[in-house]
Amino acid sequence: MRQTMRHVMLDSHRREISLVAAILAIAAVMAIAAPGFFTWGNERDLVMANLPVLIVALGMTLVILTGQIDISVGSQFAICSVAAGVFARLGMPTPAACLAACLAGAAMGALNGALIAYARVPSIVVTLATMVALRDGLRWVTEGAWVADLPRTFQWFGRSQAASEGIAMAVAALLAAGIGWGLRHLAAGRAVYATGSSARAARLAGIRPAHVIFAVLALTGALTGCAAGLNAVRFNQVPANAGLGLEMQTIAAVIVGGTAVTGGRGGIVGTLLGVALLGIIGPALTYLGISAYWERALQGGIILAAVAMDAVRVHAREHGSLAAERS
Amino acid sequence: MAALPPSDRRPWRDRWSPNGEWVLLFALVLETAVFSAFGRNFFTLGNFFEVVRLSVELGLLALALTPVMITGGIDLSVGSMMALAAVVFGAAWRDAGLPAGAAIALALLAGCAGGALNALLITGLGIPPIIVTLGSFSMFRGIAEGITRGAANYSNFPKALVMLGQGYWWGVLPVQLPILAAAIAAYAVLLHRSAIGRTLYAVGFSPAGARYAGIRVARRVALVYFLSGLAASVAAIVYVAHLGQAKSDAGTGYELAAITAVVLGGTSVSGGRGTVWGTLLGLFSITILQNGLRLAALPSELTGVLTGAVLVLAIVLGRLRSSPRARTSEATTPMKNSQLAILCAVIVAAALLVAGTNIWLVRSLRPPGAAASPAGSTGGRRPVIAMMPKAKGDPYFTSCRTGAEEAARETNVDLIWDGPTGLDPARQNEVVESWITRRVDAIAVSVENQAGISTVLRKARERGIRVLTWDADAAPDARDYFINQATPEGIGFTLTDEAARLLGGRGEFAIVTGALSAANQNQWIAFIRRRLAAQYPHLKLLDIRPSDDDRDKAFAETQTILKVHPNARLIMGIAAPAVPGAAEAVRQSGRKDVYVIGLSLPNLCKRYVHDGVVQSVVLWNTRDLGYLTVYTAARLTGNAIPAGATSFAAGRLGTIEVRGDQVILGKPFIFNRANIDQFDF
C-alpha cells in the first residue's frame, strides 16, 4: 500500500522530476565548462529576462488546464507595452500606467474569453484571429513608431535599478505563489481542474465551466498586461513590436512543464521549471561558445528529447504494469 | 449523440456543405464584388490566375493540414519543413553538384523523413501532436539555418526549374497550376472517396471508438503526418521555383496562414469534421482578400484585421445556423441568449473603447504634419507611384515614408505605400505582381531578396512600368535606376573603421545583428570581415548574435555577450532596434569601458548618445532617401530624366548626381553627440 502511494507521488510529479534532472544536468555541464555562468549578476539577468515569459506562462497554465489555448498573448503584450508607454507619456505616474496596461490586457483577454466561453468558438480559432488582428491593427496605428521621450521617472519607476528589479521579482513571485496556492486550495482553483478534466462532470458538480473559462482568459490578459508593464519599465523607450514569438515561448514552457494540452493535468511548479529550462538553454549554449546558427536546432532537439524520454518511460511502465496484470 | 456523421437523410443543403461553408461562399462573393468595384483590374482573367498562382504553396500546406486536423491533430512544423526542404534542395544542387531532378528527389525525401519523424513521435510514443510539431517547428528551421549558416542563398537555378514557378502555359495559365490541381484531386479522393478517408473521420471523431471498430489508428495517423511532410517539401520546390532562390527563411509564418485557411474552411479543430472544398474556400477567401486590398491600394495590415474578423464571424454564424440540435447536445451553459448578447456587446464595446483610445492617443502624439496620408485615391490622370519598403511598421522605413509623402505632394503624384508586414520573403513579389496588374506608372522597391525579386521587376519593365530600386538594389537589368544611399561595402567599411578608431585598432568586439537570415545584414557582415582581414589584423570579431529585430532580445543577448566575453570592448548593433537594446544592456552592466556603435535611427539612440553610452550611429538621412526616390520616380514618369544624364534637380535637395544607372544620395553619415540633435527621424 505504501509502495503504491509512493508510486502515485512519483507518477504525478514525474515531469517535474525529469525537468529538475535536465536542469541539474545543464547546471553540471556549465559548472565544469563555464563556471562564470553561476554569478549573482548572471542569475539576476536571467530571471529578469525571463520574467515576462514567466508571468504570462502563469496565465497560460490556467488556460491550458481548462483545455483551452491562447496564442494571442504576444500581440496583447505588444499592445499593453505601447499602452503603458503612451499613458506614461501623457503624464500618468508609472505605476498607474502599468495598471492601465493590465486593464487593457484584461479587456482583450475578456474579449477572447467571451468569444470562447459564451459564443463557444474554439479557443485556437478565436486567439488565432485576435493574434493576427491585434498585431496588424497595432502596426497600422503606430506604423512601427516607438514610444520615445518618456518622462525620466518611467524607467525603473524613477527608483534605483536594484529596487525596481526587486519589485518586479517580488510581484512575479507573489503572483506565482498566489496562483499556485489558489489552484490547490481554493474552490476556484479546483474548478479550473474540474473544467479541464470534464466540463460535463464539472457542471454536475455545480461549477459553471463557461464562467471559469471566461475568467481564466481574462486573467491571462491581465497577467500579460502586468508582464508588459514590468518589462517596459526596464527601458526608456517602448518599441511597437514587443512580444514577437512570446506565445510560442510560453506555450512551450507550459507544455514542457508537464501541463497536459488536453486539460485537467499539470500545475504551476512544472511551469516554473519549464520556464527555467527553456530560459537557460539559450544563454548556456552561448556560454559554451556554440554558434548562434545552430542554437535553434539544438533548442528544438532538446525539447523533443525531453518529451520523448518522458513518453518512453510512461510507455515502458504501462507495458510493464500490463504484463504484471496478465501474469 | 453529438454531431452526426454526414448521412443521406439530411437536407440537401447540409449534404452539400456539412460545415456551413455557405457563410464563406457568401463572404467570397462579397469580397469579389467589393474589390471588383474598388480595385483596379481586379475582375480580370489575368488577375484570377495570379491569385491562383499565389495560392499554390499555401494551398498545398492547407490541403495537407486538412486531414491532419480531421484526425484531431495539428502540424505546426510545415513552414519550417519548407525551409529545410528548400535548403536541402539548394545544397544538393549547388554544393553537391547534383542535377536538378536528383536534388528535387532529395528534397522530397527530406520532407518524407521530417514527416516520418513527426509521425513516429506522435504515434509511436503517444506524445500530443502540438508538442511534437512545436519541437520540430524549431528544429527543422534550426537545421536549415545551421546548414546555410543563415546566410547562404542558393539561386541561379536552371531555366526549366524557374519556369515551374514563374512561367505560363499558353501565355495565361500558371505552370504550377497542375500541381495544385493534382494535389486537390488527390486529397479529395483520399478524404471523400476512399475507405481510408472515412477511417480518418472516425479517428478524429473518437480514436477509441475507431480502434474498437477495427481501424489501425496509429497507422492512419502516421500516414497523414507523413503526407504533410511530403506536401510541405513539394510546396518548398514550387516556392523555390517561384522565388528563384532557396534560403533558410523560406515559408516563415506559412503554418499559421495554412491553419487559418483550414479552420476558416470549417474544419473542426477538435477533429472529425472538415472537407477539402471548405479548405479551398478558406484559402481563396484569404488570398483574394490580400490581392484585392493591394489592387484597391488599401493598407495590407487590413488583411490581418479582416481575416481575424471573418474567421470569428464565419464560425459564429456557422454555429448559429447549425443550432438547436447541436446546441442541446453540446455543453449547455446556464445562461440565456439575451444575457449572452448583452455580455458580448459590453465586452466588444469595451475592447473597441480600448482600441479607439489607443488609436486616438497614438495619433495625438504624432506631429501634425505626418498624420495626413495622401495614399489611396487614384482618380484623375495623376501618375501613380508605388513604393515598397522591406517591411511595414519598421521605424526606419516609416521615416523614409515621411520624405516620400513630402515629394509626392510637391511633384503632384499619387503615392501608394505598401509592403510585407511579416518576415516572409515571398511577399514582396506578390505585392509587385499586384501592382503590375493594377498598372501603376512607376514602382520603387527596397529589395529584400535580390535573386527573388529581379524576375518580377523585369516583367514590370516589359509592361512599360518604370522601375526603381532604393535602399537595397536588385539585378542591374531589372530596374531603370538605383537610388544609392550607401553600398553594403560603404556601410561595412564605415562601421569597421569607426570601431577601429574607437578601439585604437586593437581589441575584441561582438556584433548584434537582426535575424540570422537577413540578407542585408549578412552582406554587411561579409564586408566587415573583409575589412578586418585587410586592414585591422589586431581587431577581433568574437561572436555574432541574433536579435530578430526585437529590442528586448538584443538587450538579453548583449548582457550574455558582456559576461561570456569580458574582453569585448565594443558592441556593434547592425539593426535599428539592436543599438538601443545593446546600449541599455551596457548601461545597466555599469561597464564604462565598453563602446556601442552601430546602424540605427538617431531618434532611437539620442538619449544613449547624450549619456555617452553610444559613441556613434552610422546612417544616412532616411527622410531625404524617401524624398529622392519619389522625386526621381516622378521625373521618370514625366520623361524628365534623359538617358545618359549626369545630374538632375531634385527639389529641396538641389542638384543630385547620377552615376551611370545610379542616383547618388551621398555617403553614409556618422551621427555623434555633436550633431545628432539636428536630426529628427
mmCIF file with all atom_site columns, N, CA, C and O in Angstrom, chain A residues 42 45 90 118 120 131 139 141 143-144 150 155 203 231 234 237 239 241 248 255 293 295-296, chain B residues 131 145 149 256 319 340 343 361 366 393 398 421 545 549 551-552 555 563 584 588 604 607:
data_model
loop_
_atom_site.group_PDB
_atom_site.id
_atom_site.type_symbol
_atom_site.label_atom_id
_atom_site.label_alt_id
_atom_site.label_comp_id
_atom_site.label_asym_id
_atom_site.label_entity_id
_atom_site.label_seq_id
_atom_site.pdbx_PDB_ins_code
_atom_site.Cartn_x
_atom_site.Cartn_y
_atom_site.Cartn_z
_atom_site.occupancy
_atom_site.B_iso_or_equiv
_atom_site.pdbx_formal_charge
_atom_site.auth_seq_id
_atom_site.auth_comp_id
_atom_site.auth_asym_id
_atom_site.auth_atom_id
_atom_site.pdbx_PDB_model_num
ATOM 1   N N  . ASN A 1 42  ? 24.607  37.154 -13.289 1.00 0.00 ? 42  ASN A N  1
ATOM 2   C CA . ASN A 1 42  ? 24.042  36.400 -14.405 1.00 0.00 ? 42  ASN A CA 1
ATOM 3   C C  . ASN A 1 42  ? 22.679  35.829 -14.047 1.00 0.00 ? 42  ASN A C  1
ATOM 4   O O  . ASN A 1 42  ? 21.740  35.887 -14.843 1.00 0.00 ? 42  ASN A O  1
ATOM 5   N N  . ASP A 1 45  ? 20.144  38.601 -14.180 1.00 0.00 ? 45  ASP A N  1
ATOM 6   C CA . ASP A 1 45  ? 19.795  38.969 -15.542 1.00 0.00 ? 45  ASP A CA 1
ATOM 7   C C  . ASP A 1 45  ? 18.905  37.917 -16.189 1.00 0.00 ? 45  ASP A C  1
ATOM 8   O O  . ASP A 1 45  ? 17.961  38.230 -16.906 1.00 0.00 ? 45  ASP A O  1
ATOM 9   N N  . LEU A 1 90  ? 1.587   60.636 -21.370 1.00 0.00 ? 90  LEU A N  1
ATOM 10  C CA . LEU A 1 90  ? 0.530   61.619 -21.158 1.00 0.00 ? 90  LEU A CA 1
ATOM 11  C C  . LEU A 1 90  ? 0.556   62.154 -19.733 1.00 0.00 ? 90  LEU A C  1
ATOM 12  O O  . LEU A 1 90  ? -0.342  62.905 -19.343 1.00 0.00 ? 90  LEU A O  1
ATOM 13  N N  . TYR A 1 118 ? -18.714 31.966 -24.178 1.00 0.00 ? 118 TYR A N  1
ATOM 14  C CA . TYR A 1 118 ? -20.153 32.193 -24.363 1.00 0.00 ? 118 TYR A CA 1
ATOM 15  C C  . TYR A 1 118 ? -20.595 32.029 -25.805 1.00 0.00 ? 118 TYR A C  1
ATOM 16  O O  . TYR A 1 118 ? -21.692 31.550 -26.071 1.00 0.00 ? 118 TYR A O  1
ATOM 17  N N  . ARG A 1 120 ? -18.882 30.158 -27.771 1.00 0.00 ? 120 ARG A N  1
ATOM 18  C CA . ARG A 1 120 ? -18.393 28.797 -27.966 1.00 0.00 ? 120 ARG A CA 1
ATOM 19  C C  . ARG A 1 120 ? -17.664 28.563 -29.280 1.00 0.00 ? 120 ARG A C  1
ATOM 20  O O  . ARG A 1 120 ? -17.859 27.571 -29.961 1.00 0.00 ? 120 ARG A O  1
ATOM 21  N N  . MET A 1 131 ? -4.846  37.226 -32.464 1.00 0.00 ? 131 MET A N  1
ATOM 22  C CA . MET A 1 131 ? -3.401  37.398 -32.610 1.00 0.00 ? 131 MET A CA 1
ATOM 23  C C  . MET A 1 131 ? -3.089  38.206 -33.862 1.00 0.00 ? 131 MET A C  1
ATOM 24  O O  . MET A 1 131 ? -2.378  39.211 -33.819 1.00 0.00 ? 131 MET A O  1
ATOM 25  N N  . ARG A 1 139 ? 0.191   47.633 -35.760 1.00 0.00 ? 139 ARG A N  1
ATOM 26  C CA . ARG A 1 139 ? 1.154   48.075 -36.764 1.00 0.00 ? 139 ARG A CA 1
ATOM 27  C C  . ARG A 1 139 ? 0.543   49.181 -37.623 1.00 0.00 ? 139 ARG A C  1
ATOM 28  O O  . ARG A 1 139 ? 1.199   50.137 -38.008 1.00 0.00 ? 139 ARG A O  1
ATOM 29  N N  . VAL A 1 141 ? -1.780  51.311 -36.702 1.00 0.00 ? 141 VAL A N  1
ATOM 30  C CA . VAL A 1 141 ? -1.953  52.548 -35.939 1.00 0.00 ? 141 VAL A CA 1
ATOM 31  C C  . VAL A 1 141 ? -0.613  53.229 -35.672 1.00 0.00 ? 141 VAL A C  1
ATOM 32  O O  . VAL A 1 141 ? -0.458  54.428 -35.883 1.00 0.00 ? 141 VAL A O  1
ATOM 33  N N  . GLU A 1 143 ? 2.387   52.500 -37.066 1.00 0.00 ? 143 GLU A N  1
ATOM 34  C CA . GLU A 1 143 ? 3.330   52.443 -38.181 1.00 0.00 ? 143 GLU A CA 1
ATOM 35  C C  . GLU A 1 143 ? 4.735   52.140 -37.691 1.00 0.00 ? 143 GLU A C  1
ATOM 36  O O  . GLU A 1 143 ? 5.723   52.618 -38.251 1.00 0.00 ? 143 GLU A O  1
ATOM 37  N N  . GLY A 1 144 ? 4.804   51.373 -36.638 1.00 0.00 ? 144 GLY A N  1
ATOM 38  C CA . GLY A 1 144 ? 6.112   50.931 -36.156 1.00 0.00 ? 144 GLY A CA 1
ATOM 39  C C  . GLY A 1 144 ? 6.843   51.947 -35.305 1.00 0.00 ? 144 GLY A C  1
ATOM 40  O O  . GLY A 1 144 ? 7.942   51.672 -34.846 1.00 0.00 ? 144 GLY A O  1
ATOM 41  N N  . LEU A 1 150 ? 9.950   59.410 -23.075 1.00 0.00 ? 150 LEU A N  1
ATOM 42  C CA . LEU A 1 150 ? 9.180   59.138 -21.861 1.00 0.00 ? 150 LEU A CA 1
ATOM 43  C C  . LEU A 1 150 ? 9.763   59.945 -20.719 1.00 0.00 ? 150 LEU A C  1
ATOM 44  O O  . LEU A 1 150 ? 10.938  60.304 -20.738 1.00 0.00 ? 150 LEU A O  1
ATOM 45  N N  . GLN A 1 155 ? 11.548  54.936 -16.448 1.00 0.00 ? 155 GLN A N  1
ATOM 46  C CA . GLN A 1 155 ? 12.439  53.798 -16.282 1.00 0.00 ? 155 GLN A CA 1
ATOM 47  C C  . GLN A 1 155 ? 12.648  53.514 -14.806 1.00 0.00 ? 155 GLN A C  1
ATOM 48  O O  . GLN A 1 155 ? 12.953  54.404 -14.020 1.00 0.00 ? 155 GLN A O  1
ATOM 49  N N  . ARG A 1 203 ? -20.081 20.582 -14.465 1.00 0.00 ? 203 ARG A N  1
ATOM 50  C CA . ARG A 1 203 ? -21.388 21.214 -14.370 1.00 0.00 ? 203 ARG A CA 1
ATOM 51  C C  . ARG A 1 203 ? -22.258 20.475 -13.380 1.00 0.00 ? 203 ARG A C  1
ATOM 52  O O  . ARG A 1 203 ? -22.974 21.073 -12.584 1.00 0.00 ? 203 ARG A O  1
ATOM 53  N N  . ASN A 1 231 ? 7.975   44.813 -17.864 1.00 0.00 ? 231 ASN A N  1
ATOM 54  C CA . ASN A 1 231 ? 9.065   44.737 -18.832 1.00 0.00 ? 231 ASN A CA 1
ATOM 55  C C  . ASN A 1 231 ? 9.374   46.118 -19.407 1.00 0.00 ? 231 ASN A C  1
ATOM 56  O O  . ASN A 1 231 ? 10.535  46.461 -19.621 1.00 0.00 ? 231 ASN A O  1
ATOM 57  N N  . ARG A 1 234 ? 11.854  48.546 -17.737 1.00 0.00 ? 234 ARG A N  1
ATOM 58  C CA . ARG A 1 234 ? 13.293  48.265 -17.741 1.00 0.00 ? 234 ARG A CA 1
ATOM 59  C C  . ARG A 1 234 ? 14.018  49.145 -18.754 1.00 0.00 ? 234 ARG A C  1
ATOM 60  O O  . ARG A 1 234 ? 15.232  49.176 -18.798 1.00 0.00 ? 234 ARG A O  1
ATOM 61  N N  . GLN A 1 237 ? 12.327  53.481 -23.602 1.00 0.00 ? 237 GLN A N  1
ATOM 62  C CA . GLN A 1 237 ? 11.539  53.618 -24.819 1.00 0.00 ? 237 GLN A CA 1
ATOM 63  C C  . GLN A 1 237 ? 10.689  52.362 -24.949 1.00 0.00 ? 237 GLN A C  1
ATOM 64  O O  . GLN A 1 237 ? 11.062  51.315 -24.446 1.00 0.00 ? 237 GLN A O  1
ATOM 65  N N  . PRO A 1 239 ? 9.190   49.851 -27.800 1.00 0.00 ? 239 PRO A N  1
ATOM 66  C CA . PRO A 1 239 ? 9.072   49.517 -29.222 1.00 0.00 ? 239 PRO A CA 1
ATOM 67  C C  . PRO A 1 239 ? 7.661   49.032 -29.542 1.00 0.00 ? 239 PRO A C  1
ATOM 68  O O  . PRO A 1 239 ? 6.949   48.558 -28.655 1.00 0.00 ? 239 PRO A O  1
ATOM 69  N N  . ASN A 1 241 ? 6.940   46.618 -31.577 1.00 0.00 ? 241 ASN A N  1
ATOM 70  C CA . ASN A 1 241 ? 6.855   45.206 -31.994 1.00 0.00 ? 241 ASN A CA 1
ATOM 71  C C  . ASN A 1 241 ? 7.257   44.267 -30.861 1.00 0.00 ? 241 ASN A C  1
ATOM 72  O O  . ASN A 1 241 ? 7.800   43.204 -31.100 1.00 0.00 ? 241 ASN A O  1
ATOM 73  N N  . MET A 1 248 ? 4.668   31.342 -28.496 1.00 0.00 ? 248 MET A N  1
ATOM 74  C CA . MET A 1 248 ? 5.353   30.057 -28.639 1.00 0.00 ? 248 MET A CA 1
ATOM 75  C C  . MET A 1 248 ? 6.204   29.763 -27.408 1.00 0.00 ? 248 MET A C  1
ATOM 76  O O  . MET A 1 248 ? 6.226   28.647 -26.904 1.00 0.00 ? 248 MET A O  1
ATOM 77  N N  . ILE A 1 255 ? 3.933   23.512 -21.657 1.00 0.00 ? 255 ILE A N  1
ATOM 78  C CA . ILE A 1 255 ? 3.780   22.115 -22.078 1.00 0.00 ? 255 ILE A CA 1
ATOM 79  C C  . ILE A 1 255 ? 4.988   21.282 -21.645 1.00 0.00 ? 255 ILE A C  1
ATOM 80  O O  . ILE A 1 255 ? 4.836   20.175 -21.141 1.00 0.00 ? 255 ILE A O  1
ATOM 81  N N  . TYR A 1 293 ? 23.979  30.038 -35.025 1.00 0.00 ? 293 TYR A N  1
ATOM 82  C CA . TYR A 1 293 ? 23.293  29.427 -36.167 1.00 0.00 ? 293 TYR A CA 1
ATOM 83  C C  . TYR A 1 293 ? 22.743  28.051 -35.843 1.00 0.00 ? 293 TYR A C  1
ATOM 84  O O  . TYR A 1 293 ? 21.831  27.569 -36.489 1.00 0.00 ? 293 TYR A O  1
ATOM 85  N N  . GLU A 1 295 ? 21.760  27.213 -32.713 1.00 0.00 ? 295 GLU A N  1
ATOM 86  C CA . GLU A 1 295 ? 21.072  27.249 -31.436 1.00 0.00 ? 295 GLU A CA 1
ATOM 87  C C  . GLU A 1 295 ? 19.627  26.780 -31.537 1.00 0.00 ? 295 GLU A C  1
ATOM 88  O O  . GLU A 1 295 ? 19.155  25.995 -30.728 1.00 0.00 ? 295 GLU A O  1
ATOM 89  N N  . ARG A 1 296 ? 18.934  27.257 -32.575 1.00 0.00 ? 296 ARG A N  1
ATOM 90  C CA . ARG A 1 296 ? 17.520  26.930 -32.688 1.00 0.00 ? 296 ARG A CA 1
ATOM 91  C C  . ARG A 1 296 ? 17.320  25.434 -32.885 1.00 0.00 ? 296 ARG A C  1
ATOM 92  O O  . ARG A 1 296 ? 16.424  24.829 -32.295 1.00 0.00 ? 296 ARG A O  1
ATOM 93  N N  . ILE B 2 131 ? 2.807   19.213 -29.230 1.00 0.00 ? 131 ILE B N  1
ATOM 94  C CA . ILE B 2 131 ? 4.128   19.268 -28.597 1.00 0.00 ? 131 ILE B CA 1
ATOM 95  C C  . ILE B 2 131 ? 5.203   18.841 -29.586 1.00 0.00 ? 131 ILE B C  1
ATOM 96  O O  . ILE B 2 131 ? 6.221   19.505 -29.750 1.00 0.00 ? 131 ILE B O  1
ATOM 97  N N  . GLU B 2 145 ? 18.938  26.687 -40.863 1.00 0.00 ? 145 GLU B N  1
ATOM 98  C CA . GLU B 2 145 ? 19.822  27.815 -40.553 1.00 0.00 ? 145 GLU B CA 1
ATOM 99  C C  . GLU B 2 145 ? 21.240  27.333 -40.320 1.00 0.00 ? 145 GLU B C  1
ATOM 100 O O  . GLU B 2 145 ? 22.202  27.981 -40.728 1.00 0.00 ? 145 GLU B O  1
ATOM 101 N N  . ARG B 2 149 ? 24.283  28.461 -42.417 1.00 0.00 ? 149 ARG B N  1
ATOM 102 C CA . ARG B 2 149 ? 24.790  29.482 -41.507 1.00 0.00 ? 149 ARG B CA 1
ATOM 103 C C  . ARG B 2 149 ? 23.986  30.771 -41.678 1.00 0.00 ? 149 ARG B C  1
ATOM 104 O O  . ARG B 2 149 ? 24.512  31.871 -41.608 1.00 0.00 ? 149 ARG B O  1
ATOM 105 N N  . LEU B 2 256 ? 0.830   29.190 -39.819 1.00 0.00 ? 256 LEU B N  1
ATOM 106 C CA . LEU B 2 256 ? -0.363  29.848 -39.267 1.00 0.00 ? 256 LEU B CA 1
ATOM 107 C C  . LEU B 2 256 ? -1.331  30.231 -40.364 1.00 0.00 ? 256 LEU B C  1
ATOM 108 O O  . LEU B 2 256 ? -2.541  30.089 -40.213 1.00 0.00 ? 256 LEU B O  1
ATOM 109 N N  . ARG B 2 319 ? -22.154 28.356 -36.449 1.00 0.00 ? 319 ARG B N  1
ATOM 110 C CA . ARG B 2 319 ? -22.656 27.731 -35.242 1.00 0.00 ? 319 ARG B CA 1
ATOM 111 C C  . ARG B 2 319 ? -24.124 28.076 -35.006 1.00 0.00 ? 319 ARG B C  1
ATOM 112 O O  . ARG B 2 319 ? -24.919 27.235 -34.645 1.00 0.00 ? 319 ARG B O  1
ATOM 113 N N  . LEU B 2 340 ? -26.308 36.611 -22.765 1.00 0.00 ? 340 LEU B N  1
ATOM 114 C CA . LEU B 2 340 ? -25.093 36.388 -23.532 1.00 0.00 ? 340 LEU B CA 1
ATOM 115 C C  . LEU B 2 340 ? -24.849 37.543 -24.486 1.00 0.00 ? 340 LEU B C  1
ATOM 116 O O  . LEU B 2 340 ? -23.746 38.091 -24.572 1.00 0.00 ? 340 LEU B O  1
ATOM 117 N N  . LEU B 2 343 ? -23.726 40.612 -22.636 1.00 0.00 ? 343 LEU B N  1
ATOM 118 C CA . LEU B 2 343 ? -22.352 40.468 -22.164 1.00 0.00 ? 343 LEU B CA 1
ATOM 119 C C  . LEU B 2 343 ? -21.360 40.666 -23.305 1.00 0.00 ? 343 LEU B C  1
ATOM 120 O O  . LEU B 2 343 ? -20.393 41.416 -23.204 1.00 0.00 ? 343 LEU B O  1
ATOM 121 N N  . LEU B 2 361 ? -4.825  58.091 -28.809 1.00 0.00 ? 361 LEU B N  1
ATOM 122 C CA . LEU B 2 361 ? -3.644  58.502 -28.054 1.00 0.00 ? 361 LEU B CA 1
ATOM 123 C C  . LEU B 2 361 ? -2.418  58.533 -28.949 1.00 0.00 ? 361 LEU B C  1
ATOM 124 O O  . LEU B 2 361 ? -1.655  59.500 -28.952 1.00 0.00 ? 361 LEU B O  1
ATOM 125 N N  . ARG B 2 366 ? 1.576   62.085 -32.441 1.00 0.00 ? 366 ARG B N  1
ATOM 126 C CA . ARG B 2 366 ? 2.330   62.259 -33.665 1.00 0.00 ? 366 ARG B CA 1
ATOM 127 C C  . ARG B 2 366 ? 2.339   63.732 -34.083 1.00 0.00 ? 366 ARG B C  1
ATOM 128 O O  . ARG B 2 366 ? 1.368   64.446 -33.880 1.00 0.00 ? 366 ARG B O  1
ATOM 129 N N  . GLY B 2 393 ? 5.937   48.986 -40.864 1.00 0.00 ? 393 GLY B N  1
ATOM 130 C CA . GLY B 2 393 ? 5.958   49.031 -39.401 1.00 0.00 ? 393 GLY B CA 1
ATOM 131 C C  . GLY B 2 393 ? 7.358   48.999 -38.836 1.00 0.00 ? 393 GLY B C  1
ATOM 132 O O  . GLY B 2 393 ? 7.556   48.779 -37.655 1.00 0.00 ? 393 GLY B O  1
ATOM 133 N N  . THR B 2 398 ? 9.406   53.824 -41.860 1.00 0.00 ? 398 THR B N  1
ATOM 134 C CA . THR B 2 398 ? 8.381   54.820 -41.585 1.00 0.00 ? 398 THR B CA 1
ATOM 135 C C  . THR B 2 398 ? 8.951   56.222 -41.782 1.00 0.00 ? 398 THR B C  1
ATOM 136 O O  . THR B 2 398 ? 8.278   57.120 -42.297 1.00 0.00 ? 398 THR B O  1
ATOM 137 N N  . THR B 2 421 ? 4.190   42.754 -44.200 1.00 0.00 ? 421 THR B N  1
ATOM 138 C CA . THR B 2 421 ? 4.038   43.063 -42.779 1.00 0.00 ? 421 THR B CA 1
ATOM 139 C C  . THR B 2 421 ? 4.745   42.026 -41.934 1.00 0.00 ? 421 THR B C  1
ATOM 140 O O  . THR B 2 421 ? 4.791   42.146 -40.733 1.00 0.00 ? 421 THR B O  1
ATOM 141 N N  . ARG B 2 545 ? 25.532  37.610 -32.689 1.00 0.00 ? 545 ARG B N  1
ATOM 142 C CA . ARG B 2 545 ? 24.307  37.127 -32.046 1.00 0.00 ? 545 ARG B CA 1
ATOM 143 C C  . ARG B 2 545 ? 23.083  37.730 -32.730 1.00 0.00 ? 545 ARG B C  1
ATOM 144 O O  . ARG B 2 545 ? 23.118  38.881 -33.163 1.00 0.00 ? 545 ARG B O  1
ATOM 145 N N  . ASP B 2 549 ? 15.325  41.547 -34.708 1.00 0.00 ? 549 ASP B N  1
ATOM 146 C CA . ASP B 2 549 ? 14.716  42.875 -34.755 1.00 0.00 ? 549 ASP B CA 1
ATOM 147 C C  . ASP B 2 549 ? 13.855  43.158 -33.535 1.00 0.00 ? 549 ASP B C  1
ATOM 148 O O  . ASP B 2 549 ? 12.880  43.896 -33.600 1.00 0.00 ? 549 ASP B O  1
ATOM 149 N N  . ARG B 2 551 ? 14.033  44.592 -29.700 1.00 0.00 ? 551 ARG B N  1
ATOM 150 C CA . ARG B 2 551 ? 14.919  45.327 -28.816 1.00 0.00 ? 551 ARG B CA 1
ATOM 151 C C  . ARG B 2 551 ? 15.246  44.516 -27.556 1.00 0.00 ? 551 ARG B C  1
ATOM 152 O O  . ARG B 2 551 ? 16.381  44.461 -27.110 1.00 0.00 ? 551 ARG B O  1
ATOM 153 N N  . ASP B 2 552 ? 14.223  43.855 -26.993 1.00 0.00 ? 552 ASP B N  1
ATOM 154 C CA . ASP B 2 552 ? 14.426  43.131 -25.739 1.00 0.00 ? 552 ASP B CA 1
ATOM 155 C C  . ASP B 2 552 ? 15.381  41.966 -25.918 1.00 0.00 ? 552 ASP B C  1
ATOM 156 O O  . ASP B 2 552 ? 16.150  41.628 -25.030 1.00 0.00 ? 552 ASP B O  1
ATOM 157 N N  . PHE B 2 555 ? 18.871  43.237 -26.083 1.00 0.00 ? 555 PHE B N  1
ATOM 158 C CA . PHE B 2 555 ? 19.281  43.550 -24.707 1.00 0.00 ? 555 PHE B CA 1
ATOM 159 C C  . PHE B 2 555 ? 19.810  42.300 -23.998 1.00 0.00 ? 555 PHE B C  1
ATOM 160 O O  . PHE B 2 555 ? 20.916  42.284 -23.466 1.00 0.00 ? 555 PHE B O  1
ATOM 161 N N  . LYS B 2 563 ? 29.103  39.051 -20.422 1.00 0.00 ? 563 LYS B N  1
ATOM 162 C CA . LYS B 2 563 ? 29.588  38.145 -19.388 1.00 0.00 ? 563 LYS B CA 1
ATOM 163 C C  . LYS B 2 563 ? 30.455  37.030 -19.963 1.00 0.00 ? 563 LYS B C  1
ATOM 164 O O  . LYS B 2 563 ? 31.443  36.628 -19.366 1.00 0.00 ? 563 LYS B O  1
ATOM 165 N N  . GLU B 2 584 ? 21.346  49.817 -23.736 1.00 0.00 ? 584 GLU B N  1
ATOM 166 C CA . GLU B 2 584 ? 20.733  49.693 -22.412 1.00 0.00 ? 584 GLU B CA 1
ATOM 167 C C  . GLU B 2 584 ? 21.428  48.602 -21.609 1.00 0.00 ? 584 GLU B C  1
ATOM 168 O O  . GLU B 2 584 ? 21.655  48.753 -20.406 1.00 0.00 ? 584 GLU B O  1
ATOM 169 N N  . GLN B 2 588 ? 23.238  49.225 -18.080 1.00 0.00 ? 588 GLN B N  1
ATOM 170 C CA . GLN B 2 588 ? 22.827  48.550 -16.849 1.00 0.00 ? 588 GLN B CA 1
ATOM 171 C C  . GLN B 2 588 ? 23.946  47.708 -16.263 1.00 0.00 ? 588 GLN B C  1
ATOM 172 O O  . GLN B 2 588 ? 23.955  47.407 -15.074 1.00 0.00 ? 588 GLN B O  1
ATOM 173 N N  . LEU B 2 604 ? 16.116  56.856 -32.016 1.00 0.00 ? 604 LEU B N  1
ATOM 174 C CA . LEU B 2 604 ? 16.099  55.737 -31.084 1.00 0.00 ? 604 LEU B CA 1
ATOM 175 C C  . LEU B 2 604 ? 17.314  55.770 -30.163 1.00 0.00 ? 604 LEU B C  1
ATOM 176 O O  . LEU B 2 604 ? 17.306  55.162 -29.100 1.00 0.00 ? 604 LEU B O  1
ATOM 177 N N  . ARG B 2 607 ? 19.155  59.489 -26.603 1.00 0.00 ? 607 ARG B N  1
ATOM 178 C CA . ARG B 2 607 ? 19.444  59.524 -25.178 1.00 0.00 ? 607 ARG B CA 1
ATOM 179 C C  . ARG B 2 607 ? 20.746  58.846 -24.850 1.00 0.00 ? 607 ARG B C  1
ATOM 180 O O  . ARG B 2 607 ? 21.530  59.320 -24.035 1.00 0.00 ? 607 ARG B O  1
#
